[in-house]
Coordinates of C-alpha atoms and ligand atoms in Angstrom, one line a residue:
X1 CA 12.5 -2.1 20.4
X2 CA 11.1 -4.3 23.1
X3 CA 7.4 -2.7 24.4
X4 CA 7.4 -1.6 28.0
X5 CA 3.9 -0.6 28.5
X6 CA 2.2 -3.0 30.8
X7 CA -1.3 -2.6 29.0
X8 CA -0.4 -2.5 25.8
X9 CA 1.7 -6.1 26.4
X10 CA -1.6 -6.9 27.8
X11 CA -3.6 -6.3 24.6
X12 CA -1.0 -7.6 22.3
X13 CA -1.2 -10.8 24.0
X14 CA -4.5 -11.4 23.3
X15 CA -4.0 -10.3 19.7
X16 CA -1.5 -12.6 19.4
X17 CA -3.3 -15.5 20.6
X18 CA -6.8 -14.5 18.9
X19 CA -4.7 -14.1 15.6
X20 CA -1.9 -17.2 15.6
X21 CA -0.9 -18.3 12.3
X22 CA -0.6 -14.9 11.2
X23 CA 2.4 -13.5 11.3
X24 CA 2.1 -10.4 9.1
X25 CA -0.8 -9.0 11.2
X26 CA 1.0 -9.7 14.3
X27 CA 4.3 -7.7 12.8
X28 CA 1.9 -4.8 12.0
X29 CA 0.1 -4.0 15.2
X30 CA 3.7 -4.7 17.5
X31 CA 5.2 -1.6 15.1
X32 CA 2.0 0.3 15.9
X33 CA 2.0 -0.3 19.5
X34 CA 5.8 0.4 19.8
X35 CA 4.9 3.7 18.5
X36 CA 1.4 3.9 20.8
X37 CA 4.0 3.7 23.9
X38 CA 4.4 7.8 24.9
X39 CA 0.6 8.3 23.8
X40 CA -0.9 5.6 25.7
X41 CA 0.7 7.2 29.0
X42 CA -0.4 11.1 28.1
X43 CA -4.0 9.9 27.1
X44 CA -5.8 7.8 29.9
X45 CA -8.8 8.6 28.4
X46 CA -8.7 6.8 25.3
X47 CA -7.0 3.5 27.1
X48 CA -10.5 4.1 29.4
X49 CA -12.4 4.1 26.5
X50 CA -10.9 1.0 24.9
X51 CA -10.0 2.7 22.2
X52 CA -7.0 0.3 21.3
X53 CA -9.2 -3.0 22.3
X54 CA -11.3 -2.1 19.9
X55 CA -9.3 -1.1 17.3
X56 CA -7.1 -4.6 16.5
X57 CA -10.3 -6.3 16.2
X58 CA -12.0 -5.9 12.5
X59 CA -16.0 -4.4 12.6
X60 CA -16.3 -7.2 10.3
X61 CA -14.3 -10.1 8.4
X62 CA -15.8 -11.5 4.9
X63 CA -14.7 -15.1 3.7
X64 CA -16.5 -16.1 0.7
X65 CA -15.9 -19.2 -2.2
X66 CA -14.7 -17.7 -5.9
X67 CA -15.5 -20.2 -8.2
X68 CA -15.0 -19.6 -12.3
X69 CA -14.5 -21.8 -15.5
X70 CA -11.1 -21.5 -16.8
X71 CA -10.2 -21.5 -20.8
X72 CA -10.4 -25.7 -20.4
X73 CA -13.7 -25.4 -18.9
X74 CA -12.4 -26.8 -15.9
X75 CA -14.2 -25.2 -13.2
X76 CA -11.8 -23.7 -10.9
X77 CA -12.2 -22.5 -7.0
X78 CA -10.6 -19.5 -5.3
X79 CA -11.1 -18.2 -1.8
X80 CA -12.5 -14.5 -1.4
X81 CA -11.7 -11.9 1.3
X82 CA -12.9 -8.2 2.6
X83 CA -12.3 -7.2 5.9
X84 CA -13.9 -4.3 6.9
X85 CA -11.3 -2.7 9.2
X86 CA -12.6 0.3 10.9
X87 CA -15.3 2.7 9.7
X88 CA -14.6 5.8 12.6
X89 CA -14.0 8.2 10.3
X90 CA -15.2 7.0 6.6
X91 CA -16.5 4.0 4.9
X92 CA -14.3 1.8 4.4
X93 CA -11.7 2.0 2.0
X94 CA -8.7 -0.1 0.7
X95 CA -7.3 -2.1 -2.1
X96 CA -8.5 -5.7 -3.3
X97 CA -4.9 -8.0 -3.6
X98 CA -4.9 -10.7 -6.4
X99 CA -1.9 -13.4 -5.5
X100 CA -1.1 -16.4 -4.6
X101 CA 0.3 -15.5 -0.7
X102 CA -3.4 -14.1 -0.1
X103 CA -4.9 -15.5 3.3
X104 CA -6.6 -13.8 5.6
X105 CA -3.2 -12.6 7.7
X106 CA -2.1 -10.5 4.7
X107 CA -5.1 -8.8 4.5
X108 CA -5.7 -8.2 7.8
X109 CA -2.1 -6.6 8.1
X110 CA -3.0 -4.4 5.2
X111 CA -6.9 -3.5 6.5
X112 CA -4.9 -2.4 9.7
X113 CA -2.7 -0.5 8.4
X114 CA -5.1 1.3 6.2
X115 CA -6.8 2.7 8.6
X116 CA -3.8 5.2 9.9
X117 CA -2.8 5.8 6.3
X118 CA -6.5 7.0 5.3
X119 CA -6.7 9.0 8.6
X120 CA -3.2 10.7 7.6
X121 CA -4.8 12.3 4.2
X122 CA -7.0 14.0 5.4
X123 CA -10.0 13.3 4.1
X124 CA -12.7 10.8 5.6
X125 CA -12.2 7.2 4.7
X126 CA -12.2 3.9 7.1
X127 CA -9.7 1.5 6.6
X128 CA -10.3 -2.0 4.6
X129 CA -9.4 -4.8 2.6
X130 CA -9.6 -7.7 -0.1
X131 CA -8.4 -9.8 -2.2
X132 CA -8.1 -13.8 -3.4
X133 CA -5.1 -16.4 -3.4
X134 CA -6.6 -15.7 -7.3
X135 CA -2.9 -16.0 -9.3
X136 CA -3.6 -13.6 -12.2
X137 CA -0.1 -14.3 -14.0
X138 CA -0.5 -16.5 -17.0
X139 CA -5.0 -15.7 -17.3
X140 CA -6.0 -15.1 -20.6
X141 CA -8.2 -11.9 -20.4
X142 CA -11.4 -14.2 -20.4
X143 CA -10.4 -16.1 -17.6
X144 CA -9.4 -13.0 -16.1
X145 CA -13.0 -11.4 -16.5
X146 CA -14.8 -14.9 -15.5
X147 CA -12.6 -14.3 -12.0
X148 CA -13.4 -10.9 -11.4
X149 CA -17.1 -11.3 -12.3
X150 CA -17.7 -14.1 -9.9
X151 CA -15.6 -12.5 -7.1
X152 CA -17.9 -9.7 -7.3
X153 CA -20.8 -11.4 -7.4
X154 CA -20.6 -12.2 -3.8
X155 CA -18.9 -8.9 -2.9
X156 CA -21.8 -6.6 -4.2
X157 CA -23.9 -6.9 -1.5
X158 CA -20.9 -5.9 1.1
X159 CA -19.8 -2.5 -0.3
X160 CA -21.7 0.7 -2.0
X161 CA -20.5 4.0 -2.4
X162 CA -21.1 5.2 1.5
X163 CA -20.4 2.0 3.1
X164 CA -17.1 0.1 1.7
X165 CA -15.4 1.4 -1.5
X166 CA -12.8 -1.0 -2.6
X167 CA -9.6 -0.4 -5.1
X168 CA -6.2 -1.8 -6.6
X169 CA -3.4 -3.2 -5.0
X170 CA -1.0 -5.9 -6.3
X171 CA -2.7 -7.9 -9.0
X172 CA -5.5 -5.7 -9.5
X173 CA -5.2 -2.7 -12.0
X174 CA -6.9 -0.8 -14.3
X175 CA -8.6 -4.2 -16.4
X176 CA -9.7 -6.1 -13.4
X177 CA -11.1 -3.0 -11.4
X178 CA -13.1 -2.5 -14.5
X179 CA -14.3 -6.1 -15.1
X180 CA -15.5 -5.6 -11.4
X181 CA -17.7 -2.4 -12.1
X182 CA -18.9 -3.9 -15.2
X183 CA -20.7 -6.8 -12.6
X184 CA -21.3 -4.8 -10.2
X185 CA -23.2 -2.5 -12.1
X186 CA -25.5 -5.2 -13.8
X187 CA -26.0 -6.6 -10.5
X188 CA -27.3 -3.6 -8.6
X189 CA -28.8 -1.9 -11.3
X190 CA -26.9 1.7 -10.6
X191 CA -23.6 3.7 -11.7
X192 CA -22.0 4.9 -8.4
X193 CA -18.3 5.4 -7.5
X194 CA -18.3 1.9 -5.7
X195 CA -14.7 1.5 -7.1
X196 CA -11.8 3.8 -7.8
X197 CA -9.0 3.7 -9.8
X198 CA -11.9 2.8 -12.6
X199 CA -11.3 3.8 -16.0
X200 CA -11.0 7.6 -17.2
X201 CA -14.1 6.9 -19.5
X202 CA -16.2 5.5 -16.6
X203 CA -15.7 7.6 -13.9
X204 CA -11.6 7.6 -13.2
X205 CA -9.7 10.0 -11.9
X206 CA -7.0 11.4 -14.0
X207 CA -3.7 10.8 -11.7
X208 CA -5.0 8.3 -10.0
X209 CA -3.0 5.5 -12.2
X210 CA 0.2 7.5 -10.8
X211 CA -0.5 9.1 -7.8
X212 CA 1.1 6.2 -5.4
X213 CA 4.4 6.3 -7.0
X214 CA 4.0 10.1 -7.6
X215 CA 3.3 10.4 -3.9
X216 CA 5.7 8.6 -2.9
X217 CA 8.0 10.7 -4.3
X218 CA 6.9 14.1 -3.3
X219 CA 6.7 12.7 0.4
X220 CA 10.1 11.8 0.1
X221 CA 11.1 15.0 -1.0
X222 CA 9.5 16.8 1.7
X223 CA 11.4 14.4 3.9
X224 CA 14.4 15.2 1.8
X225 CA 13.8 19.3 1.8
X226 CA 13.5 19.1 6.1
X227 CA 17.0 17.5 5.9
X228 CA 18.6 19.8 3.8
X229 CA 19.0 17.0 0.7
X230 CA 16.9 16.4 -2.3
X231 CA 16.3 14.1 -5.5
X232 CA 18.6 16.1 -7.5
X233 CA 21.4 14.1 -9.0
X234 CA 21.2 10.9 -6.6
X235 CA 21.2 7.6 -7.4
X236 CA 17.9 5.1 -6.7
X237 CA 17.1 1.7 -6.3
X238 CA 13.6 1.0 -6.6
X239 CA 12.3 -2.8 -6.5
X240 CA 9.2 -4.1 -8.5
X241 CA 8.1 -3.0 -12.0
X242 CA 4.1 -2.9 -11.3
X243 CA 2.3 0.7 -10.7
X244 CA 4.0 2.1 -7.9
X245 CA 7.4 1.4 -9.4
X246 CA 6.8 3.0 -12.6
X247 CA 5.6 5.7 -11.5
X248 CA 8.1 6.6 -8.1
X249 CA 10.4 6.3 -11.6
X250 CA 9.2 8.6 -13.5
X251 CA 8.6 11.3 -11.1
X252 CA 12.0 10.2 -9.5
X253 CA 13.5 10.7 -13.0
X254 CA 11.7 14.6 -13.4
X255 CA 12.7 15.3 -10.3
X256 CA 16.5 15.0 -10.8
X257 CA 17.4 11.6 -10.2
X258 CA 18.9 8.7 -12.0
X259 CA 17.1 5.4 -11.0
X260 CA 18.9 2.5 -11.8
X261 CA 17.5 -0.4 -11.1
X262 CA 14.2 -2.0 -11.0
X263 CA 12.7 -5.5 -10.5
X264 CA 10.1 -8.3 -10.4
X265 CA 9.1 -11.5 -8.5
X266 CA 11.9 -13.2 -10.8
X267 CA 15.5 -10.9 -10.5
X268 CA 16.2 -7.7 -11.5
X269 CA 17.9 -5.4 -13.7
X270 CA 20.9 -3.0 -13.2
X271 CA 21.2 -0.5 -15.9
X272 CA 24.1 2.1 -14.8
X273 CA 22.7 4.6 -17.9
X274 CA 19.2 5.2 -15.9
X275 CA 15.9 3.1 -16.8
X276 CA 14.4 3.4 -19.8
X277 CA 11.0 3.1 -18.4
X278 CA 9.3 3.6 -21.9
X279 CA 11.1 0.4 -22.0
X280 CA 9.5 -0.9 -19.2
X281 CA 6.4 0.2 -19.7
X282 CA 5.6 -1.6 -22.7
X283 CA 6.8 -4.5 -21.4
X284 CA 4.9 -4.4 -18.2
X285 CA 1.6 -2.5 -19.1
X286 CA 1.3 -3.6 -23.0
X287 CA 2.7 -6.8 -23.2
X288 CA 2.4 -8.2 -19.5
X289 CA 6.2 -9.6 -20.3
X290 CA 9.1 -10.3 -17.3
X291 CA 11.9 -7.7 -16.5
X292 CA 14.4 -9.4 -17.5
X293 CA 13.1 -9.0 -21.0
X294 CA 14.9 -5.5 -20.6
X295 CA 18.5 -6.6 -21.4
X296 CA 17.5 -7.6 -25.3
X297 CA 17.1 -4.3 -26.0
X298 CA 19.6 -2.6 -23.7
X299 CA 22.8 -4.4 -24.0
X300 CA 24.5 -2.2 -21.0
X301 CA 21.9 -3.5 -18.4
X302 CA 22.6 -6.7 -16.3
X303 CA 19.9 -9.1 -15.6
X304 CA 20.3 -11.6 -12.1
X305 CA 17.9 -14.0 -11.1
X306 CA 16.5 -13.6 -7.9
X307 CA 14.9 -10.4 -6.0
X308 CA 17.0 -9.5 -2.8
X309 CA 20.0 -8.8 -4.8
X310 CA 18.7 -5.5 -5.6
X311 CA 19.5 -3.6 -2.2
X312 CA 23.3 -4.9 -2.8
X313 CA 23.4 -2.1 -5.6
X314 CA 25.4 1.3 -4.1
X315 CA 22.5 3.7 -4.2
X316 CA 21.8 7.2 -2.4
X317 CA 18.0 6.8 -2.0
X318 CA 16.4 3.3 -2.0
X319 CA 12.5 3.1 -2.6
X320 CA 10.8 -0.6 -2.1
X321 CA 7.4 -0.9 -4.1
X322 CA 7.3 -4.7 -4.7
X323 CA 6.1 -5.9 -1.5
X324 CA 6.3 -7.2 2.4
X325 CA 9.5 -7.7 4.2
X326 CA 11.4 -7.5 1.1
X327 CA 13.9 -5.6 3.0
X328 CA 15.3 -7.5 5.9
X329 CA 18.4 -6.6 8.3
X330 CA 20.9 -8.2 6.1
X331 CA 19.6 -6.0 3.1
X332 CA 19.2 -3.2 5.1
X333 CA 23.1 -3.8 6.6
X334 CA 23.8 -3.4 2.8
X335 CA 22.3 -0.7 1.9
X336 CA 24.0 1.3 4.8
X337 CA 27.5 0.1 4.1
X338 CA 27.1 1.5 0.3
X339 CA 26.4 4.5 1.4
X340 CA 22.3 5.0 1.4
X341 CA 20.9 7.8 3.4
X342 CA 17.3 7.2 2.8
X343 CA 14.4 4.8 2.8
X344 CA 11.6 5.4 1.9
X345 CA 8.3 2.7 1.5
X346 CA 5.8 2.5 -2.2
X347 CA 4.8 -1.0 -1.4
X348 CA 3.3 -2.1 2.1
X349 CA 5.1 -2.8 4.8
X350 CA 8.5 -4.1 3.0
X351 CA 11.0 -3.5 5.6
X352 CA 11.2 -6.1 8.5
X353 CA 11.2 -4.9 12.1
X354 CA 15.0 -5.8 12.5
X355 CA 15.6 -3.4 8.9
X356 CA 13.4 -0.7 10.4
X357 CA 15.9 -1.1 13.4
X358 CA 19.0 -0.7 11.2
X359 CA 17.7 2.5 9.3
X360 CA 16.8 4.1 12.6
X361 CA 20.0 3.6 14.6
X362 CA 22.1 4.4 11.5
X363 CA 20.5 7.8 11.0
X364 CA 18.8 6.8 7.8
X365 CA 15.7 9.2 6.7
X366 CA 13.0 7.0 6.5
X367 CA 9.4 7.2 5.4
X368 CA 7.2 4.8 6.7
X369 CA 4.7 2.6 4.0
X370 CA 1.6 4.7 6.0
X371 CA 2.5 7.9 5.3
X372 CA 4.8 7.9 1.8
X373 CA 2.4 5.5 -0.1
X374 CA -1.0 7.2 0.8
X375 CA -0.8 9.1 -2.5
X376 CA -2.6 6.4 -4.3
X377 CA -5.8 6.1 -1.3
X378 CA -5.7 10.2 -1.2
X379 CA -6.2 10.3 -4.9
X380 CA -8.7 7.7 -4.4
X381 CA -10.7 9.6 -1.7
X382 CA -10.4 12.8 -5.1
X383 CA -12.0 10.3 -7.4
X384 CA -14.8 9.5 -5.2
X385 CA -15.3 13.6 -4.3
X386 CA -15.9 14.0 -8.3
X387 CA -17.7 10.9 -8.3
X388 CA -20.0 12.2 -5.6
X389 CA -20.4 15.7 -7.5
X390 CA -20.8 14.2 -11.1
X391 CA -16.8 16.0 -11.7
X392 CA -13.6 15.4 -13.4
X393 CA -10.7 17.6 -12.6
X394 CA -7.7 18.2 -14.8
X395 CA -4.7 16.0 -14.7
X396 CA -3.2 19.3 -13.1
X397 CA -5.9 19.9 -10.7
X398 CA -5.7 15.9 -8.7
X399 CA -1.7 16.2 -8.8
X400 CA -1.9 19.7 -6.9
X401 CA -3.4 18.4 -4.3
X402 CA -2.2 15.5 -4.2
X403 CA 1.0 17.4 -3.9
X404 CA -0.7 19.3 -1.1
X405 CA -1.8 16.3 0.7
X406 CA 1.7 14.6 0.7
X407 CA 3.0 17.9 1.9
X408 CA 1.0 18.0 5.1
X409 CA 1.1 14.0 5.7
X410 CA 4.9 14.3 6.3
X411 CA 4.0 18.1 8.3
X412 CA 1.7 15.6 10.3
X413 CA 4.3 13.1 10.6
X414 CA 7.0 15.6 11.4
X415 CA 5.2 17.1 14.4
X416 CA 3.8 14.1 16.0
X417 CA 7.3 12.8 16.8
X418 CA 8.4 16.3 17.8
X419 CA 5.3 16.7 20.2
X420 CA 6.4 13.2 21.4
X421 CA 9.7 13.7 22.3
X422 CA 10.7 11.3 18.8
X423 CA 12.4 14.3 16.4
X424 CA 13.2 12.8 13.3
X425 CA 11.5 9.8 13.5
X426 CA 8.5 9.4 11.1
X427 CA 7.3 5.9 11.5
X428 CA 6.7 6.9 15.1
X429 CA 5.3 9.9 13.9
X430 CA 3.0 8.3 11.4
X431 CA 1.5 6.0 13.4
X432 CA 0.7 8.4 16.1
X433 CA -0.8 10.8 14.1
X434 CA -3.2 8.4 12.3
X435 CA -4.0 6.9 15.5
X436 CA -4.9 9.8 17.5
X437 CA -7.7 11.0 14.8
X438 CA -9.2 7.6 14.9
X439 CA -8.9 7.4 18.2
X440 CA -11.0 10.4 19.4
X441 CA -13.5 9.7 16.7
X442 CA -14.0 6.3 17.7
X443 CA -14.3 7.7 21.9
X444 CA -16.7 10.3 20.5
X445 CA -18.9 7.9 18.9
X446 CA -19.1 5.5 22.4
X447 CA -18.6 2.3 23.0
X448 CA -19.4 0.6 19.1
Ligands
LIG1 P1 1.5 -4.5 -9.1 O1 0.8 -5.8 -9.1 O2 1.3 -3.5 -10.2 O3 3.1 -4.7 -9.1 C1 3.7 -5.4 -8.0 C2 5.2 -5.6 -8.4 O4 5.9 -6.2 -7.2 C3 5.5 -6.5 -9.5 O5 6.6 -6.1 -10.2 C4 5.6 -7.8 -8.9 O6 6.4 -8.8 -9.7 C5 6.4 -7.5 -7.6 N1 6.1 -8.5 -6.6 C6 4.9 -8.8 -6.1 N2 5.0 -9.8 -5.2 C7 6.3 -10.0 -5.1 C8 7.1 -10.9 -4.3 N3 6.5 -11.8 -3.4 N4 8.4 -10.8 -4.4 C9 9.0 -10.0 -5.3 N5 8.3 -9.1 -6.0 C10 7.0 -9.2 -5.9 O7 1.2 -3.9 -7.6 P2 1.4 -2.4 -7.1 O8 2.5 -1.7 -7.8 O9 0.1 -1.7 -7.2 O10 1.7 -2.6 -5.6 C11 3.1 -2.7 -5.1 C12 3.1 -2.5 -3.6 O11 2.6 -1.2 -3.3 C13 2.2 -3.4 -2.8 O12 2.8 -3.6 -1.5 C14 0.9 -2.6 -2.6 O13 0.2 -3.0 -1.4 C15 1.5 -1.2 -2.4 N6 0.6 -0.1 -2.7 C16 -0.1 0.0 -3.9 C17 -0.9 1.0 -4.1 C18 -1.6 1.3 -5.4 O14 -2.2 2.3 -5.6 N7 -1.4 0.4 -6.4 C19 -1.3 2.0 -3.0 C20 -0.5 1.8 -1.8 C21 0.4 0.8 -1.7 P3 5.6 -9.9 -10.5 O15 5.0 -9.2 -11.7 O16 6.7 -10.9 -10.8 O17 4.6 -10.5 -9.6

């Protein structure tokens, strides 16, 4: 969809030539502003108050050198990033990326589109981002810690508890967030929910390890429910084998339906009986082994080399959670032909413009990255409220409302394109939900 609005080609030009060279961000604010298109021409006001000016430009972008000694003693030198997105409604909050494709495009793409996923859950967090080009595949554990000590070293003194709260994202899980609130803490002498996703023992949230792959799933079924379909014996393709696939597999699997197929950066694996995913996660958690380790022990499951293969499987519900534009108009063509009626996004931002375009004029149910992965930053925002009141909830307690929260993301979702004139279409939805809160907060607070 080509943009019509005169303005908002205005300020995309300028984002594009402020930001050439990276492509990612530019792909993320165009899907924005294609949604911003009906809003923009109801709501002077906020184009008066350059609200959207305002908002493609980070409050503030952190570059800073990582340098470690490997197991060799060869000293080693990574590049460090956290852009501080937007801080209208909350400090700012978002995941820290450890892998090799980190520059600072990615993680600008990802700090914008935090901000409308943190504005959908309802509770008050700004968006952000980090990360390193760190490669954390093949570290020993030491060479691991020596990374995530020295990253935060610098860090430190950029976030705190009511200013910038970093968290996971791809490459950064339960042992690296808590090698970083190990230095943190020595540094600044205090124990404070700086971090989440920290261990249960130190402060974590119980759910929080499943709650983006949990959310994904019980946003999908909401999406599902409002179509008259459901989980309940369908078929599912879902790519990756980190946290979010695991867990949209599990809760896939209670919820009625066979996932077959699963993947990492390598190729994938077909297994027609369903996944064994205590399979998988001993392989992936315990023994940080590849996928296609699977087949030894399953002889009925097919291993292939390479990862877009996966969306050639016939499936009823397909749920990327590897990573972005994994899905691209060919894929998507594929899917459609063998008979998928819904999409529906763990990992950011993995479908391409041109497979968004496929889904949408094909009647596919989809459910934009934004709104059916914000489980994870919700449940995030739930560790830092028990953080805050010196609290832990039961494991029951964080997954009912984090079952509530994914309830009224796709309400939120589900109106906005109604009150737009867009029925049915939840990624224009999303993004003109998210926006509009941010938008009035940031006019309310003036010109900053
Ligand atoms: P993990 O690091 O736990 O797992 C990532 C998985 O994706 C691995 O299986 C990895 O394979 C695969 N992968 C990574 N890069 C590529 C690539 N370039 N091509 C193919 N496969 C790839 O990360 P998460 O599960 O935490 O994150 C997955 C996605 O979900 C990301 O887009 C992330 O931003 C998003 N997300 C995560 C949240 C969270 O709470 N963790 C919250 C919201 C979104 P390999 O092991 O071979 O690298």
């Amino acid at each position: 969809m080509a943009l019509k609005n005169e303005y908002l080609i205005s300020v995309l030009e300028t984002v594009k030539k402020r930001n050439a060279g990276e492509p990612e961000f530019i792909q993320a604010v165009t899907e924005v502003f294609e949604s911003l298109e009906p809003v923009v021409e109801r709501r002077p006001d906020l184009v008066e108050a350059g609200v959207i000016e305002r908002l493609v430009e980070p409050e503030r972008q952190i570059i800073f050198r990582v340098p470690w000694v490997d197991d060799n003693g060869k000293t080693q030198v990574n590049r460090g990033f956290r852009v501080q997105y937007n801080s209208a409604i909350g400090p700012y909050k978002g995941g820290l990326r450890l892998h090799p494709s980190v520059y600072i495009g990615i993680i600008k793409f990802l700090g914008f589109e935090q901000i409308f996923k943190n504005s959908l859950t309802t509770l008050p967090m700004g968006g952000g981002k980090g990360g390193s080009d760190f490669d954390p595949k093949g570290k020993s554990d030491g060479e691991i810690m020596r990374f995530c000590q020295s990253f935060m070293t610098e860090l430190f003194r950029h976030i705190g508890p009511d200013c910038d709260v970093p968290a996971g994202d791809i490459g950064t899980g339960a042992r690296e967030i808590g090698y970083m609130f190990g230095q943190y803490k020595r540094l600044k002498n205090e124990f404070t929910g700086v971090l989440t996703g920290k261990g249960l023992t130190f402060g974590g949230s119980l759910a929080r390890t499943e709650a983006t792959g949990f959310g994904l799933c019980y946003f999908t079924q909401e999406m599902l429910k409002a179509n008259g379909k459901s989980f309940e014996g369908k078929t599912v393709v879902i790519s990756g084998s980190g946290n979010v696939a695991i867990y949209a597999t599990k809760k896939a699997t209670e919820l009625g339906a066979k996932v077959v197929a699963l993947s990492d950066s390598n190729g994938y694996i077909y297994d027609k009986n369903g996944i064994d995913l205590d399979c998988v996660k001993q392989l992936k958690e315990v023994e940080r082994k590849r996928i296609k380790e699977y087949v030894a022990t399953h002889p009925d499951a097919v291993y292939t080399e390479g990862c877009k293969g996966i969306w050639s499987i016939p499936c009823d519900i397909a749920l990327p959670c590897a990573t972005q534009n994994e899905i691209d108009k060919e894929s998507a063509e594929l899917l459609v032909k063998n008979g998928c009626f819904a999409v529906s996004e763990g990992a950011n931002m993995p479908s391409t413009p041109e497979a968004i375009e496929v889904y949408l004029s094909n009647g596919l149910l989809y459910g934009p990255a934004k709104a059916a992965n914000a489980g994870g930053v919700a449940t995030s925002g739930l560790e830092m409220s028990q953080n805050s009141a010196r609290l832990s909830w039961t494991f029951e307690e964080v997954d009912a409302k984090l079952q509530g929260i994914m309830k009224s993301i796709f309400k939120s979702c589900d109106e906005a394109a109604k009150e737009y004139g867009l029925e049915g279409n939840y990624m224009a939805g999303a993004n003109i939900a998210g926006f509009l809160k941010v938008a009035e907060a940031m006019k309310a607070q003036g010109c900053v």
